Coordinates of C-alpha atoms and ligand atoms in Angstrom, one line a residue:
X29 CA 82.0 102.6 44.9
X30 CA 84.3 104.4 47.4
X31 CA 86.7 101.1 47.3
X32 CA 87.0 101.3 43.3
X33 CA 88.0 104.7 43.5
X34 CA 90.1 104.3 46.5
X35 CA 92.4 101.7 44.4
X36 CA 92.3 104.0 41.4
X37 CA 93.5 106.4 43.9
X38 CA 96.4 104.4 44.9
X39 CA 97.6 103.7 41.1
X40 CA 97.4 107.4 40.5
X41 CA 99.6 108.3 43.6
X42 CA 102.1 105.6 43.0
X43 CA 102.6 106.9 39.2
X44 CA 102.6 110.6 40.2
X45 CA 105.3 109.9 43.1
X46 CA 107.5 108.4 40.5
X47 CA 107.1 111.3 38.1
X48 CA 108.1 113.4 41.2
X49 CA 111.2 111.4 42.0
X50 CA 112.3 112.2 38.3
X51 CA 111.7 115.8 38.8
X52 CA 113.5 116.1 42.3
X53 CA 116.4 114.1 40.8
X54 CA 116.6 117.1 37.9
X55 CA 115.8 120.0 40.2
X56 CA 118.8 118.8 42.7
X57 CA 121.1 118.0 39.5
X58 CA 120.7 121.6 38.7
X59 CA 120.6 123.6 42.0
X60 CA 123.9 121.3 42.4
X61 CA 125.6 122.7 39.4
X62 CA 124.8 126.4 40.1
X63 CA 125.7 125.9 43.8
X64 CA 128.9 124.6 43.0
X65 CA 129.8 127.2 40.3
X66 CA 128.0 130.6 40.7
X67 CA 127.6 131.8 37.3
X68 CA 124.8 134.1 35.4
X69 CA 124.4 131.4 32.8
X70 CA 124.3 128.5 35.8
X71 CA 121.7 130.5 37.7
X72 CA 119.6 130.9 34.4
X73 CA 119.6 126.9 33.7
X74 CA 118.9 126.3 37.3
X75 CA 115.9 129.1 37.1
X76 CA 114.5 127.3 33.6
X77 CA 114.4 124.1 35.2
X78 CA 112.8 124.9 38.0
X79 CA 110.0 126.8 35.9
X80 CA 109.6 123.9 33.6
X81 CA 109.2 121.7 36.8
X82 CA 106.8 123.7 38.3
X83 CA 104.8 123.8 35.3
X84 CA 104.5 119.9 35.5
X85 CA 104.0 120.3 39.1
X86 CA 101.0 122.7 38.5
X87 CA 99.3 120.2 35.9
X88 CA 99.7 117.4 38.8
X89 CA 98.4 119.3 41.0
X90 CA 95.1 120.0 39.1
X91 CA 94.5 116.3 38.3
X92 CA 95.1 115.2 42.6
X93 CA 92.4 117.9 43.1
X94 CA 90.0 115.6 41.3
X95 CA 90.5 113.2 43.8
X96 CA 88.0 112.8 47.3
X97 CA 91.1 111.3 49.0
X98 CA 90.2 113.2 52.3
X99 CA 87.3 109.9 52.5
X100 CA 89.9 106.8 51.6
X101 CA 90.5 104.4 54.2
X102 CA 94.1 103.8 53.6
X103 CA 96.0 106.2 56.4
X104 CA 99.2 106.4 53.9
X105 CA 97.3 106.8 50.7
X106 CA 95.6 109.9 52.5
X107 CA 98.6 111.5 53.9
X108 CA 100.4 111.1 50.3
X109 CA 97.6 112.9 48.7
X110 CA 97.8 115.6 51.8
X111 CA 101.0 116.3 50.6
X112 CA 100.6 116.3 47.0
X113 CA 97.5 118.7 47.4
X114 CA 99.8 121.5 48.4
X115 CA 101.4 122.7 45.4
X116 CA 104.2 125.0 46.9
X117 CA 106.0 128.0 45.4
X118 CA 105.0 126.9 42.1
X119 CA 101.4 128.2 42.4
X120 CA 102.8 131.9 41.6
X121 CA 102.5 132.9 38.0
X122 CA 105.6 132.1 36.1
X123 CA 107.1 136.0 35.9
X124 CA 106.5 135.7 40.0
X125 CA 107.9 132.6 40.4
X126 CA 111.4 133.8 38.4
X127 CA 111.5 136.8 40.3
X128 CA 111.4 134.9 43.5
X129 CA 113.8 133.0 42.5
X130 CA 116.0 135.5 41.3
X131 CA 115.6 137.3 44.8
X132 CA 116.5 134.5 46.5
X133 CA 119.4 133.5 44.4
X134 CA 120.7 137.3 44.0
X135 CA 120.7 137.4 48.0
X136 CA 122.3 133.8 48.1
X137 CA 125.5 134.5 45.6
X138 CA 125.9 138.0 47.4
X139 CA 126.5 136.0 50.8
X140 CA 128.8 133.5 48.9
X141 CA 131.1 136.1 47.3
X142 CA 131.0 138.7 49.9
X143 CA 134.4 139.8 50.7
X144 CA 135.9 142.4 53.0
X145 CA 139.7 144.1 54.0
X146 CA 142.1 142.8 56.5
X147 CA 142.0 145.0 59.8
X148 CA 145.7 144.7 59.8
X149 CA 146.6 145.3 56.1
X150 CA 143.8 147.6 54.7
X151 CA 145.1 146.7 51.0
X152 CA 144.2 143.1 51.6
X153 CA 140.4 143.1 50.4
X154 CA 139.7 139.6 49.0
X155 CA 139.0 137.8 52.4
X156 CA 135.9 135.7 52.2
X157 CA 133.9 134.1 55.0
X158 CA 135.0 130.7 54.5
X159 CA 137.9 130.1 55.6
X160 CA 139.6 133.6 55.9
X161 CA 137.3 135.8 58.3
X162 CA 135.7 132.8 60.2
X163 CA 139.6 131.8 60.8
X164 CA 140.4 135.4 62.1
X165 CA 137.3 135.8 64.1
X166 CA 137.7 132.3 65.8
X167 CA 141.5 133.3 66.9
X168 CA 141.6 137.0 67.3
X169 CA 141.3 138.4 70.7
X170 CA 141.7 142.1 69.7
X171 CA 138.1 143.4 70.6
X172 CA 139.1 146.3 67.7
X173 CA 139.8 143.8 64.8
X174 CA 136.8 141.7 65.8
X175 CA 134.5 144.8 65.8
X176 CA 136.1 145.6 62.1
X177 CA 135.6 142.1 60.8
X178 CA 131.9 142.2 62.3
X179 CA 131.0 145.7 60.9
X180 CA 132.9 145.1 57.5
X181 CA 130.8 141.4 57.0
X182 CA 127.4 142.7 58.1
X183 CA 127.8 145.9 55.8
X184 CA 128.7 143.4 53.0
X185 CA 126.3 140.4 53.4
X186 CA 123.5 142.1 55.3
X187 CA 123.0 145.5 54.1
X188 CA 123.2 144.6 50.9
X189 CA 120.8 142.0 50.5
X190 CA 117.8 144.1 52.3
X191 CA 116.4 145.1 48.5
X192 CA 116.4 141.6 47.5
X193 CA 114.8 140.5 50.9
X194 CA 112.1 142.6 51.1
X195 CA 110.9 141.5 47.6
X196 CA 111.2 137.9 48.2
X197 CA 109.1 138.8 51.5
X198 CA 106.1 139.6 49.6
X199 CA 106.8 137.3 46.6
X200 CA 106.8 134.4 49.3
X201 CA 104.0 135.5 51.0
X202 CA 102.0 135.8 47.8
X203 CA 102.9 131.8 47.4
X204 CA 101.7 131.1 50.8
X205 CA 98.2 132.7 50.5
X206 CA 98.0 130.6 46.9
X207 CA 98.6 127.7 48.9
X208 CA 95.9 128.3 51.9
X209 CA 98.2 129.7 54.2
X210 CA 97.8 133.3 56.0
X211 CA 101.4 133.9 55.4
X212 CA 105.2 131.9 55.3
X213 CA 105.1 132.1 59.0
X214 CA 102.2 129.5 59.1
X215 CA 103.4 127.6 56.1
X216 CA 106.6 127.2 57.6
X217 CA 105.0 126.2 61.0
X218 CA 102.7 123.7 59.6
X219 CA 105.7 121.7 58.7
X220 CA 105.6 120.8 62.1
X221 CA 101.8 119.5 62.1
X222 CA 100.8 120.6 65.4
X223 CA 98.4 123.4 65.8
X224 CA 100.5 125.4 68.8
X225 CA 104.3 124.9 67.5
X226 CA 104.9 128.7 68.5
X227 CA 103.7 127.7 72.2
X228 CA 105.8 125.0 72.4
X229 CA 109.0 126.8 71.2
X230 CA 107.9 129.7 73.9
X231 CA 107.7 127.1 76.5
X232 CA 111.0 125.2 75.7
X233 CA 113.0 128.5 76.2
X234 CA 111.2 129.5 79.3
X235 CA 112.4 125.8 80.8
X236 CA 115.9 126.4 79.5
X237 CA 116.3 130.0 80.3
X238 CA 117.6 129.8 83.6
X239 CA 120.4 127.6 82.5
X240 CA 121.2 130.0 79.5
X241 CA 121.0 133.2 82.1
X242 CA 123.7 131.3 84.3
X243 CA 126.2 130.5 81.7
X244 CA 125.8 134.1 79.9
X245 CA 126.6 135.8 83.6
X246 CA 129.6 133.6 84.2
X247 CA 130.6 134.3 80.2
X248 CA 130.2 137.9 80.8
X249 CA 132.1 137.7 84.0
X250 CA 135.1 136.1 82.4
X251 CA 135.5 138.5 79.6
X252 CA 135.2 141.4 81.4
X253 CA 138.1 140.0 83.7
X254 CA 140.0 139.6 80.3
X255 CA 138.9 142.8 78.5
X256 CA 137.9 145.5 80.8
X257 CA 134.6 146.8 81.7
X258 CA 135.1 149.6 79.6
X259 CA 134.5 147.0 76.6
X260 CA 132.3 144.3 78.7
X261 CA 129.5 145.9 81.3
X262 CA 129.0 144.2 84.5
X263 CA 125.0 144.1 84.0
X264 CA 124.7 144.8 80.3
X265 CA 124.1 142.8 77.0
X266 CA 127.7 141.1 76.0
X267 CA 129.1 142.8 72.7
X268 CA 128.2 140.3 70.1
X269 CA 131.5 140.6 68.4
X270 CA 133.9 138.8 71.3
X271 CA 131.9 135.6 71.4
X272 CA 134.3 133.7 69.2
X273 CA 131.5 133.5 66.2
X274 CA 130.2 135.9 63.8
X275 CA 126.6 135.6 64.6
X276 CA 127.0 134.7 68.7
X277 CA 125.5 131.3 67.8
X278 CA 128.1 129.2 69.3
X279 CA 131.1 130.4 71.7
X280 CA 133.1 127.5 71.5
X281 CA 136.5 129.5 70.3
X282 CA 136.1 131.5 73.7
X283 CA 136.3 128.1 75.3
X284 CA 140.2 127.9 75.8
X285 CA 140.5 131.7 78.1
X286 CA 137.1 131.2 79.7
X287 CA 136.6 127.6 81.3
X288 CA 136.0 126.8 84.8
X289 CA 139.5 125.1 85.5
X290 CA 141.8 126.5 83.5
X291 CA 144.8 124.3 84.2
X292 CA 142.7 121.6 83.8
X293 CA 144.1 118.9 81.3
X294 CA 142.0 120.7 78.1
X295 CA 140.9 117.5 75.8
X296 CA 141.9 119.8 72.7
X297 CA 140.7 118.0 69.7
X298 CA 141.9 120.5 67.3
X299 CA 145.8 119.9 68.4
X300 CA 145.4 116.4 68.6
X301 CA 144.2 116.1 65.4
X302 CA 147.0 118.6 63.9
X303 CA 149.4 116.2 65.5
X304 CA 147.9 112.7 63.6
X305 CA 147.8 114.8 60.0
X306 CA 144.0 114.8 60.1
X307 CA 142.2 115.8 56.8
X308 CA 139.0 115.9 56.1
X309 CA 138.8 113.0 54.4
X310 CA 140.0 111.0 57.6
X311 CA 136.8 113.0 59.4
X312 CA 134.5 111.6 56.9
X313 CA 136.0 108.0 57.4
X314 CA 135.6 108.1 61.2
X315 CA 132.0 109.5 60.9
X316 CA 131.2 106.8 58.3
X317 CA 133.3 104.0 60.6
X318 CA 130.8 105.6 63.7
X319 CA 127.7 104.9 61.7
X320 CA 128.9 101.3 60.8
X321 CA 129.6 100.7 63.9
X322 CA 126.3 100.7 64.9
X323 CA 125.1 98.9 62.0
X324 CA 123.6 101.5 60.2
X325 CA 124.5 102.0 56.3
X326 CA 128.1 103.0 54.7
X327 CA 128.3 105.6 52.5
X328 CA 127.8 104.2 48.9
X329 CA 130.4 104.5 46.2
X330 CA 128.9 107.4 44.2
X331 CA 129.1 109.6 47.7
X332 CA 133.0 109.2 47.8
X333 CA 132.9 110.0 44.0
X334 CA 130.7 113.0 43.6
X335 CA 131.1 115.0 46.8
X336 CA 132.8 118.1 46.5
X337 CA 134.6 119.1 49.5
X338 CA 137.5 121.6 47.7
X339 CA 137.0 125.4 47.8
X340 CA 138.1 125.5 43.8
X341 CA 140.4 128.5 43.3
X342 CA 138.9 129.0 39.9
X343 CA 135.1 129.7 40.5
X344 CA 132.8 130.9 43.2
X345 CA 130.6 128.2 45.1
X346 CA 128.3 128.5 48.1
X347 CA 130.4 127.5 51.0
X348 CA 127.9 126.5 53.4
X349 CA 128.0 123.5 54.4
X350 CA 125.2 121.2 52.9
X351 CA 123.9 117.6 52.1
X352 CA 122.1 116.4 48.7
X353 CA 119.9 113.5 48.4
X354 CA 119.5 113.2 44.4
X355 CA 116.6 111.0 44.8
X356 CA 117.6 108.1 42.6
X357 CA 118.8 105.8 45.4
X358 CA 122.2 106.0 44.8
X359 CA 123.6 109.7 44.8
X360 CA 124.3 111.4 47.5
X361 CA 126.4 114.0 48.4
X362 CA 127.8 116.4 50.4
X363 CA 129.2 120.1 49.7
X364 CA 131.7 121.5 52.2
X365 CA 134.1 124.1 51.7
X366 CA 137.8 123.8 51.6
X367 CA 140.9 125.8 50.6
X368 CA 144.0 124.1 49.3
X369 CA 146.9 124.8 51.3
X370 CA 150.2 122.8 51.4
X371 CA 149.9 121.9 54.8
X372 CA 147.2 119.0 53.7
X373 CA 148.6 119.1 49.8
X374 CA 151.1 116.4 50.8
X375 CA 148.2 114.4 53.0
X376 CA 146.0 114.9 49.9
X377 CA 148.1 113.4 47.5
X378 CA 149.1 110.5 50.2
X379 CA 145.1 109.9 50.7
X380 CA 144.4 110.2 47.0
X381 CA 147.5 107.4 46.3
X382 CA 145.5 105.1 48.5
X383 CA 141.6 105.6 47.3
X384 CA 140.6 105.3 43.7
X385 CA 137.4 107.8 43.8
X386 CA 138.7 110.2 46.5
X387 CA 137.5 113.7 46.3
X388 CA 140.2 116.2 47.2
X389 CA 139.6 116.3 50.7
X390 CA 141.1 119.1 52.9
X391 CA 139.2 121.5 55.4
X392 CA 138.4 125.0 54.3
X393 CA 139.9 126.1 58.3
X394 CA 142.5 124.3 60.0
X395 CA 141.1 120.6 61.0
X396 CA 139.4 121.6 64.0
X397 CA 136.4 120.1 66.6
X398 CA 133.7 122.6 64.9
X399 CA 134.6 121.3 61.7
X400 CA 134.7 117.4 63.3
X401 CA 131.1 118.3 64.3
X402 CA 129.7 119.6 61.0
X403 CA 131.5 116.7 59.2
X404 CA 129.1 114.7 61.8
X405 CA 126.4 117.0 61.1
X406 CA 126.1 116.5 57.3
X407 CA 126.8 112.9 57.7
X408 CA 124.0 112.4 59.7
X409 CA 121.4 114.2 56.4
X410 CA 123.1 111.2 54.3
X411 CA 122.7 108.6 57.1
X412 CA 119.1 109.4 56.9
X413 CA 119.1 109.5 52.9
X414 CA 120.0 106.4 53.3
X415 CA 117.6 104.8 55.9
X416 CA 114.5 106.2 54.4
X417 CA 115.4 106.1 50.5
X418 CA 113.0 102.9 50.1
X419 CA 110.2 105.5 51.0
X420 CA 107.6 106.8 48.5
X421 CA 109.7 109.8 47.2
X422 CA 106.9 112.1 48.9
X423 CA 108.5 110.9 52.6
X424 CA 112.1 110.9 51.9
X425 CA 112.5 113.8 54.2
X426 CA 112.5 114.1 58.0
X427 CA 109.8 113.1 60.3
X428 CA 110.2 116.8 60.8
X429 CA 112.8 119.8 59.6
X430 CA 114.1 119.4 63.1
X431 CA 114.8 115.4 63.0
X432 CA 117.1 116.0 59.7
X433 CA 119.1 118.1 62.0
X434 CA 119.3 116.4 65.0
X435 CA 120.9 112.9 63.7
X436 CA 124.5 113.8 63.0
X437 CA 124.7 116.0 66.1
X438 CA 123.1 113.5 68.2
X439 CA 125.9 111.1 66.7
X440 CA 128.6 113.9 67.7
X441 CA 127.3 113.8 71.5
X442 CA 128.7 110.3 71.6
X443 CA 131.7 111.4 69.6
X444 CA 132.8 114.1 71.8
X445 CA 132.6 112.5 74.8
X446 CA 135.7 112.1 76.8
X447 CA 135.3 108.1 76.7
X448 CA 135.1 107.8 72.9
X449 CA 138.1 110.4 72.1
X450 CA 140.4 108.3 74.5
X451 CA 138.9 105.2 72.7
X452 CA 139.8 106.5 69.1
X453 CA 143.1 107.9 70.6
X454 CA 142.0 111.6 70.3
X455 CA 142.7 112.1 73.5
X456 CA 145.1 110.6 76.7
X457 CA 143.6 112.4 79.3
X458 CA 143.1 110.5 82.5
X459 CA 139.5 109.0 83.7
X460 CA 137.1 112.1 84.5
X461 CA 137.3 113.8 87.9
X462 CA 134.7 116.8 88.9
X463 CA 136.8 119.6 87.8
X464 CA 137.4 117.7 84.1
X465 CA 133.9 117.0 84.1
X466 CA 132.8 120.6 84.5
X467 CA 135.2 121.7 82.2
X468 CA 133.8 118.9 79.5
X469 CA 130.0 120.3 80.0
X470 CA 131.2 123.5 80.0
X471 CA 132.8 122.8 76.6
X472 CA 129.7 121.3 75.5
X473 CA 127.3 123.9 77.0
X474 CA 129.0 127.2 74.9
X475 CA 127.9 125.0 71.9
X476 CA 124.5 124.0 72.9
X477 CA 123.1 125.8 75.4
X478 CA 123.9 129.3 73.7
X479 CA 123.0 128.3 70.1
X480 CA 119.0 128.1 71.6
X481 CA 118.1 131.9 71.9
X482 CA 120.1 132.5 68.6
X483 CA 117.8 129.7 66.9
X484 CA 114.7 131.1 68.1
X485 CA 115.6 134.7 67.6
X486 CA 116.2 134.1 64.0
X487 CA 112.6 133.1 63.0
X488 CA 111.1 134.9 66.0
X489 CA 112.2 137.5 63.8
X490 CA 111.0 136.0 60.4
X491 CA 107.6 135.4 62.0
X492 CA 107.0 138.9 62.3
X493 CA 108.7 140.1 58.8
X494 CA 106.3 137.4 57.2
X495 CA 103.1 138.6 59.3
X496 CA 103.9 142.1 58.5
X497 CA 104.0 143.0 62.3
X498 CA 107.5 144.0 61.7
X499 CA 107.3 146.5 58.5
X500 CA 110.6 147.0 56.7
X501 CA 111.8 150.3 58.2
X502 CA 111.7 148.2 61.5
X503 CA 113.7 145.2 60.0
X504 CA 116.8 145.9 61.7
X505 CA 115.2 147.7 65.0
X506 CA 113.4 144.4 65.4
X507 CA 115.9 142.2 64.9
X508 CA 118.3 143.9 67.6
X509 CA 115.5 143.7 69.9
X510 CA 115.1 140.3 69.8
X511 CA 118.9 139.9 70.2
X512 CA 118.9 141.3 73.3
X513 CA 115.7 140.3 74.9
X514 CA 116.7 136.3 74.3
X515 CA 120.4 136.1 73.6
X516 CA 121.7 139.0 75.9
X517 CA 123.9 140.1 73.1
X518 CA 124.2 143.7 71.7
X519 CA 126.0 144.9 68.6
X520 CA 129.5 146.2 68.8
X521 CA 128.4 149.8 67.3
X522 CA 125.2 151.8 66.8
X523 CA 123.0 150.4 64.0
X524 CA 120.6 152.2 61.8
X525 CA 117.8 151.0 59.2
X526 CA 120.6 151.4 56.5
X527 CA 121.7 148.4 57.8
X528 CA 120.1 144.9 57.7
X529 CA 122.0 142.5 59.9
X530 CA 119.7 139.5 59.6
X531 CA 120.9 138.6 55.9
X532 CA 124.4 138.4 57.2
X533 CA 123.4 135.2 58.3
X534 CA 123.8 132.5 55.9
X535 CA 120.0 131.4 56.5
X536 CA 118.3 134.6 55.9
X537 CA 120.1 135.1 52.8
X538 CA 119.5 131.4 51.3
X539 CA 115.8 131.7 52.4
X540 CA 116.2 128.6 54.7
X541 CA 114.1 128.3 57.7
X542 CA 115.8 127.9 61.4
X543 CA 113.2 126.8 63.8
X544 CA 114.3 123.3 62.7
X545 CA 117.7 123.8 64.5
X546 CA 116.3 125.3 67.9
X547 CA 114.1 121.8 67.5
X548 CA 117.4 119.7 66.6
X549 CA 119.3 121.2 69.6
X550 CA 116.2 120.3 72.2
X551 CA 115.1 117.0 70.7
X552 CA 118.9 115.6 70.2
X553 CA 119.2 115.5 73.7
X554 CA 116.2 112.9 73.8
X555 CA 117.3 110.9 71.0
X556 CA 120.8 110.8 73.0
X557 CA 119.3 109.9 76.5
X558 CA 117.2 107.1 75.0
X559 CA 120.2 105.5 72.9
X560 CA 122.5 105.8 75.8
X561 CA 120.0 103.6 77.9
X562 CA 119.4 101.0 75.0
X563 CA 123.4 100.8 74.8
X564 CA 123.7 100.2 78.2
X565 CA 125.9 103.6 78.7
X566 CA 123.6 105.5 80.9
X567 CA 121.1 104.0 83.9
X568 CA 119.3 107.0 85.8
X569 CA 120.9 107.5 89.5
X570 CA 123.8 105.4 88.7
X571 CA 126.7 107.2 89.1
X572 CA 129.3 105.0 87.2
X573 CA 126.9 105.3 84.2
X574 CA 126.8 109.0 83.7
X575 CA 124.7 110.9 80.7
X576 CA 127.3 112.9 79.9
X577 CA 130.0 109.9 79.7
X578 CA 127.7 108.0 77.5
X579 CA 129.2 106.7 74.0
X580 CA 127.0 104.7 71.9
X581 CA 129.8 103.9 69.8
X582 CA 129.4 100.2 68.2
X583 CA 126.2 99.4 70.1
X584 CA 123.9 97.7 67.8
X585 CA 120.9 97.8 69.7
X586 CA 120.9 101.4 69.8
X587 CA 121.8 101.9 66.1
X588 CA 118.8 99.3 65.2
X589 CA 116.2 101.4 67.0
X590 CA 118.0 104.7 65.3
X591 CA 117.8 103.2 62.2
X592 CA 113.7 102.2 62.9
X593 CA 113.0 105.5 63.3
X594 CA 115.0 107.1 60.4
X595 CA 113.4 104.5 57.9
X596 CA 110.0 105.9 58.7
X597 CA 111.1 109.2 56.9
X598 CA 107.8 111.6 57.4
X599 CA 105.3 108.2 56.5
X600 CA 104.0 109.3 60.1
X601 CA 103.5 112.5 61.9
X602 CA 106.7 113.2 64.1
X603 CA 105.5 112.3 67.7
X604 CA 105.2 108.7 66.1
X605 CA 109.0 108.7 65.2
X606 CA 109.6 110.3 68.5
X607 CA 108.1 107.8 70.5
X608 CA 109.6 104.7 68.4
X609 CA 112.9 105.7 69.5
X610 CA 112.3 107.3 72.6
X611 CA 108.8 106.4 74.3
X612 CA 108.2 110.3 74.5
X613 CA 105.6 111.9 72.2
X614 CA 106.6 115.2 72.9
X615 CA 109.7 117.9 72.5
X616 CA 110.6 118.2 75.7
X617 CA 114.0 120.0 77.3
X618 CA 114.0 117.1 79.8
X619 CA 116.9 115.7 78.4
X620 CA 118.9 118.9 77.6
X621 CA 118.6 119.8 81.4
X622 CA 119.8 116.2 82.7
X623 CA 122.8 116.5 80.4
X624 CA 123.6 119.5 81.7
X625 CA 122.4 119.6 85.6
X626 CA 126.1 119.4 87.1
X627 CA 127.1 122.4 85.0
X628 CA 123.7 124.5 86.2
X629 CA 124.6 123.5 89.9
X630 CA 128.3 124.7 89.2
X631 CA 127.6 127.9 87.5
X632 CA 124.8 129.2 90.2
X633 CA 127.3 128.4 93.0
X634 CA 130.0 130.4 90.9
X635 CA 127.9 133.6 90.0
X636 CA 126.7 133.7 93.7
X637 CA 130.3 133.4 94.8
X638 CA 131.4 136.2 92.2
X639 CA 128.3 138.1 93.3
X640 CA 127.7 138.3 89.2
X641 CA 124.3 140.0 88.0
X642 CA 122.1 137.5 86.8
X643 CA 120.2 138.4 83.1
X644 CA 121.1 141.9 81.8
X645 CA 119.5 145.5 81.5
X646 CA 118.9 147.2 78.1
X647 CA 121.8 148.2 76.0
X648 CA 123.3 151.4 76.0
X649 CA 123.9 151.0 72.2
X650 CA 121.5 153.0 70.1
X651 CA 119.9 150.5 67.3
X652 CA 116.4 151.9 67.3
Ligands
SLC701 C1 125.9 122.9 59.5 C2 124.6 123.3 58.9 C3 123.9 122.9 57.3 SE1 122.2 122.2 57.6 C4 123.7 124.7 59.5 O1 123.4 125.5 58.7 N1 124.0 124.3 60.6 C5 124.2 123.5 61.7 C6 123.9 124.0 63.1 C7 123.5 125.3 62.9 C8 123.3 125.4 61.5 C9 124.2 126.9 61.2 O2 125.5 127.0 60.8 O3 123.8 128.3 61.6
ZN702 ZN1 121.7 120.1 58.8

C-alpha cells in the first residue's frame, strides 16, 4: 500500500542523500584543486572525477524514477524526490559532457590568466585583472588610459572566448532539453520556482528605473564637467570606461570627485583602514565578529586553516572571490585573491606570530572599502553554509540563488552605516547632518542602484542567446543594445562581431548565472529593513530611527530571526523563507526605494536646477 511505499521511499532517499553528500564533497575538493592551481593536469583530474560522479548520478536517477513520489503525503519527501528527479548536465552522454566541461574550463582559465600591456609603459605586458588592471581602472582619471585598459581587456578576455562560448551554448542547451526544459534560460529560471520570474524582473526594473535615471543624469553631468562635452555628451549614454569599473557595474570609484557635497567630510574607510594598518585578516576577523555579535556561528577552525587568500606567485589561480561548502559539515573556505607586497608583509608576519592556523592574509589590491564589502559578501555565503549544514544535502543551498548572494551584503548595509563606522573607530565623523546624509546615500546608491541595470542586462542577454533569439552573428550587437537600453552606457570605441564583450565579465566566462545578484540587490533591502525593525534601529516615520542610519550590530533579536531563515536552506519554497524574516512573500523594490527616498528627492531637485536631460538618446558609437 502507499503507506509502505512511502516509508520505503523515505529509506531510499536518505541513503541516496548521504551518497550525494560524499559525491559533492569529492567534486568540491577536485574543483578547488583545479581553480587554486590552474594546470592541464588538474583540469584533466577535475574532468575525470566529474565524469565518474555523473555516471553515479545517472544510476541513482534511474532508480529514483521507479518511485511514485508525486503521490507521497510527506511534503519534504516529495520535495527531495523532485530535486533528485532532475539529473542536470550529467544527462549528457559522456563525450558531450566532457566537451561541455572543457569549453567552460577553457573560457574560465582564459579569463583567469589573461594579461594586457600597460598604457604608460608598453613594454610591461604582464598586467592581470587582479590586482593590476582593477587598481589602475579604479584610480586613473585619464580617459585615454582608461580606454586602453578597457579595449585591451575586452580583447584578451572577451573576443578570445567566443568560440568556446558558442560550443558551450549548444551543449548546455542539449543538456537542458534532456532535463525537459525548453532551453537553459528556462532551466535557470526554474531555480526561482515561480512561473512569472522574467515578468517579476521587468516589474522590479520599472519600479527602480526612475531613480536610476535621475542618478545616471546627475553622474553624466558631473563627468561632463570633469572631462568636457567632447568626451561626455549632454544627452547620450555615458561612455562605459569612465565609471571606475571595467564593467560599469558599480561606480564607487568615481565617488570622490562626483559626490553632491564635495567639501563635506567624507567617511573614507579606505584611508582609515590604511592608517590603522589593516590587513585582509583583520577584515575577515571583523566580519566574523559581526556575525558572532548577532549570535550567529563563528567560522570553524578549518575555515581559517584551509582558505586561500594569497595570490601565489608560483602558479595561476581563479582570482574571482568565491566561498566554498565541502559538504562534510566542517570544511568551508573562501578563495579571495591577494598579492604579496611588502607593505603588508610585516603585518602578515606579525599576524602569523599571533595565530597558529592563519592563512597568509593580504588583499590583492590595497585595503579598500570595495574589498571590505567583498569580504562581508563571501563571509555571508559561509554563514549560510553554517546555518543549514544540518539539512539533508539536497537542501544545503539558498532558498533561491539570490538569497545566498544577499546574506553578506545585508550585513554590509549595517557595517557601512556612519553609526557603525564610528562604533568601530573607522570614522571620526560627527553626527549626521543633511548634506553628509545625502553624500552617504549617494555613495551607497552608486554601488547598489547602478548595479541593477547591469545585472539585468547580463542575463537578459544570455536568455536571448540560450533561446536562440540572439544568433551568434549578433551576439555583440545585442549585448550592447541591451547595455545602452537598460544601463545608458556605450562602448568607448566602435565594436564589431570580431569582439565578444560579454565574456569579458567573469560570470559569462565561468558559466555563473547572474539574475541571482539582481534578486539579491532587491531583497537585501527587504531583509535589512526587517532586521532593523527587529533590532529597534528603524521605526517608520521616526526621524531618530531612520533606515539609512540603522546598524544591527550586537542585536540578538535580529540575528535569531536571520538564522531561523538561513537554517531553512532550500527545504521550503523561498516565499516561505522570505515571509519568515520579512513578513512579505514577494520580491519588492519598496525596501530599496524607501532606503534611497531622500537621495531620489535630492537628485530630482538637483537635475532640475542644472536643467540636465533625464534619460539618454541613442549612442553615436557603432556596434551593430
Ligand atoms: C563577489 C562575488 C562572488 Se559570488 C561576485 O561575483 N559578485 C558580488 C556582487 C556582484 C558579483 C560580481 O562581482 O559581479
Ligand atoms: Zn556571492
